[in-house]
PDB file of C-alpha atoms in Angstrom:
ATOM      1  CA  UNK A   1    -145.422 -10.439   9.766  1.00 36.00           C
ATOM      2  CA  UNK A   2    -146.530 -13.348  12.164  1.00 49.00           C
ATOM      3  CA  UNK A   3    -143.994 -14.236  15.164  1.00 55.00           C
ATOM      4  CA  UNK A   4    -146.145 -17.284  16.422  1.00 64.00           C
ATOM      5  CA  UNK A   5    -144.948 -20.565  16.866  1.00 67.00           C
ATOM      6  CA  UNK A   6    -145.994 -23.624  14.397  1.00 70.00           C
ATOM      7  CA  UNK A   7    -147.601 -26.027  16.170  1.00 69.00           C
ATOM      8  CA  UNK A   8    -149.139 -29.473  14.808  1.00 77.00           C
ATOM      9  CA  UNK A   9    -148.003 -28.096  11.057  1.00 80.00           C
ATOM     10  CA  UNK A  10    -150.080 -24.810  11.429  1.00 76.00           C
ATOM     11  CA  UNK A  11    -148.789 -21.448  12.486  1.00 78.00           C
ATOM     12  CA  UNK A  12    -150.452 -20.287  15.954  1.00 76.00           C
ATOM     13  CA  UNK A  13    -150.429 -16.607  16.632  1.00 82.00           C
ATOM     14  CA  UNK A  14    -148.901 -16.219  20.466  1.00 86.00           C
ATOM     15  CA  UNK A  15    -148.548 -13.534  23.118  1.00 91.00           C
ATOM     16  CA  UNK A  16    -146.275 -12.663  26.219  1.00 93.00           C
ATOM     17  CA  UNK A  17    -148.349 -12.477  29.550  1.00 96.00           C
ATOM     18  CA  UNK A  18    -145.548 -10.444  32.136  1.00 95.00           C
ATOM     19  CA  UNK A  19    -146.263  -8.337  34.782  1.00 94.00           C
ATOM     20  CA  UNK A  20    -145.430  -5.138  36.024  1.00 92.00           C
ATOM     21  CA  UNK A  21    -145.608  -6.683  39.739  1.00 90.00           C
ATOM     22  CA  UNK A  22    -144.660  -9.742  41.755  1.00 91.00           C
ATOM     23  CA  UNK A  23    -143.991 -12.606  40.021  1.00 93.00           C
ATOM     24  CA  UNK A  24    -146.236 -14.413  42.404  1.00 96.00           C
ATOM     25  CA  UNK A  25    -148.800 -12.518  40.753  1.00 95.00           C
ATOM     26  CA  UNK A  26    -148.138 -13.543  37.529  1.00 96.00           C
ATOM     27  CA  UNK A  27    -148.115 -16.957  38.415  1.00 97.00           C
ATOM     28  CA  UNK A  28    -151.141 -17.102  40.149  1.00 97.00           C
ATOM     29  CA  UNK A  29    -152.918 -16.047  37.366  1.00 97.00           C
ATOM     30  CA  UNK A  30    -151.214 -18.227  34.796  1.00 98.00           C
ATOM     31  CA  UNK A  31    -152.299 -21.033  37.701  1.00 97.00           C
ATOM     32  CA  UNK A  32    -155.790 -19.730  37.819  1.00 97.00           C
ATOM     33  CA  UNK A  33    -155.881 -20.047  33.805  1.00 97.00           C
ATOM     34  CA  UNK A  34    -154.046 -24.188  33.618  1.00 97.00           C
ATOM     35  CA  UNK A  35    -150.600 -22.851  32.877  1.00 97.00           C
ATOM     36  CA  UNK A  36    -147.871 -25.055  34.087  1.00 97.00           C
ATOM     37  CA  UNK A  37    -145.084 -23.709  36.251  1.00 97.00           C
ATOM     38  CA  UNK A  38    -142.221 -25.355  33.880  1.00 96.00           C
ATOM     39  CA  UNK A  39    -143.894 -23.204  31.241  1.00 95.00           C
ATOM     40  CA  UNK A  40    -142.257 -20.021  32.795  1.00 97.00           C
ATOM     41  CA  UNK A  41    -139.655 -18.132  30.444  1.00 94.00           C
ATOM     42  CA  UNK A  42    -137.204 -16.635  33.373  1.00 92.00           C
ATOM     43  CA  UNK A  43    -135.081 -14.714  30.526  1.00 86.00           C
ATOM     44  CA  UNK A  44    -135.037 -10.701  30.237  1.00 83.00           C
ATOM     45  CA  UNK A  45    -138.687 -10.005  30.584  1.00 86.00           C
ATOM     46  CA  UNK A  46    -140.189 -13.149  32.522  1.00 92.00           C
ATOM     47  CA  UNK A  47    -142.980 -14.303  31.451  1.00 94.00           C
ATOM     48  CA  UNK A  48    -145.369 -17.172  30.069  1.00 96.00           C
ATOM     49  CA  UNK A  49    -146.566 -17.761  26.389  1.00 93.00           C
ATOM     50  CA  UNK A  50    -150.158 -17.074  25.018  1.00 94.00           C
ATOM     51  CA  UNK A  51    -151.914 -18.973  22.370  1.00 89.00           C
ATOM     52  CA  UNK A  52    -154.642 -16.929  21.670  1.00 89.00           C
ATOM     53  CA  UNK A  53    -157.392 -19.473  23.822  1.00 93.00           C
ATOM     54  CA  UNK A  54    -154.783 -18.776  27.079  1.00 95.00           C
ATOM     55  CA  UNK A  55    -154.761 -15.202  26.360  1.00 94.00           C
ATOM     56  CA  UNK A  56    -158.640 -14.996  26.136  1.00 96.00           C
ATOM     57  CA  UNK A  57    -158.743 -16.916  29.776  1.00 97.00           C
ATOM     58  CA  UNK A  58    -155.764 -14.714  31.360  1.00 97.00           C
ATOM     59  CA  UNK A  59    -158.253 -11.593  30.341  1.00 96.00           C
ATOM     60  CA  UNK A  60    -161.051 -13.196  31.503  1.00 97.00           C
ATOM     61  CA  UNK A  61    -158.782 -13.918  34.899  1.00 96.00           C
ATOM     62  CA  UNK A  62    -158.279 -10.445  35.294  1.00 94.00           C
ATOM     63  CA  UNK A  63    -154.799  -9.710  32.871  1.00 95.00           C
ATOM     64  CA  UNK A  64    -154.559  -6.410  31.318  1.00 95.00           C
ATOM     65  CA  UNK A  65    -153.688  -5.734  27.795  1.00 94.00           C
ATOM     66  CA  UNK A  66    -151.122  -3.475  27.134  1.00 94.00           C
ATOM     67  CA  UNK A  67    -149.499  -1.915  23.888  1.00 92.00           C
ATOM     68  CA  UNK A  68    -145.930  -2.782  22.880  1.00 91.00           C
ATOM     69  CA  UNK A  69    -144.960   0.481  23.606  1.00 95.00           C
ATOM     70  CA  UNK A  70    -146.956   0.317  27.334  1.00 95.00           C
ATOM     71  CA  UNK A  71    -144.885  -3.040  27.333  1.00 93.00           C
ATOM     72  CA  UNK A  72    -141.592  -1.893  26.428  1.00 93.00           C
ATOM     73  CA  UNK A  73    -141.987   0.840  29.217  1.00 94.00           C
ATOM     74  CA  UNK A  74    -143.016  -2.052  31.669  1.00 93.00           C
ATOM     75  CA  UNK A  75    -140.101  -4.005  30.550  1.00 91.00           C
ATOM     76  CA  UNK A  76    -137.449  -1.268  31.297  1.00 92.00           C
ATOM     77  CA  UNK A  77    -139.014  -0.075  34.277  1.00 91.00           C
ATOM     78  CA  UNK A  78    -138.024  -3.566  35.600  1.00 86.00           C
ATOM     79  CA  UNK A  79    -134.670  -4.147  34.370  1.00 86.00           C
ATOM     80  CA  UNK A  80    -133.736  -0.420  36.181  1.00 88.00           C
ATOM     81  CA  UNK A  81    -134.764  -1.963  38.893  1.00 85.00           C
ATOM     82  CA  UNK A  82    -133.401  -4.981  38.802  1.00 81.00           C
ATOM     83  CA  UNK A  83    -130.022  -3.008  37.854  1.00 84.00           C
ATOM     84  CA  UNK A  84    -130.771  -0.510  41.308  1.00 86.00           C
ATOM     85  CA  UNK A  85    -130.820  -3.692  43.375  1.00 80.00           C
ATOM     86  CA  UNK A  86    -127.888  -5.468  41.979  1.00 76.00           C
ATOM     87  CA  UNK A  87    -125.851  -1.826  42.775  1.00 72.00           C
ATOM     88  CA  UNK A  88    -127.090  -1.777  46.291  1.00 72.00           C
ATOM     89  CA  UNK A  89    -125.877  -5.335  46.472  1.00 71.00           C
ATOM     90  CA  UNK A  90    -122.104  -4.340  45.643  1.00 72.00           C
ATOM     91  CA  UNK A  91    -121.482  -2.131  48.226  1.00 58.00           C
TER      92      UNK A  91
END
């Protein structure tokens, strides 16, 4: 099954770039590789979109591929701590 986008009437494969750091870090990278800062997806897992000539440069720039189920465990690793921090916050 594809999940890319269709773009100029042809479907593009596409990839998440995330990390399991600061965010500055992932933005300095998608920077580095001529990725625009309104580009960002701040949802549930923040990140930026790949097509697969921006994933090739964000390698190249030092990104790390990961599995989906090495990303999933990234993923959950930061909502629990985005949860922890939003508890400390209540009290």
């Amino acid at each position: 099954m594809n999940h890319g986008w269709v773009l100029h009437g042809r479907s593009t494969p596409n990839c998440h770039m995330f990390t399991d750091g600061p965010l500055e870090e992932l933005h300095a990278v998608a920077d580095l590789i001529g990725l625009r800062l309104a580009w960002f997806q701040d949802k549930r897992v923040p990140h930026y979109d790949l097509t697969p000539s921006d994933r090739a440069a964000a390698i190249a720039a030092g990104a790390v591929e990961v599995d989906r189920r090495r990303a999933v465990q990234i993923w959950r690793a930061a909502r629990r701590a985005a949860a922890m921090l939003v508890d400390l916050h209540k009290d």
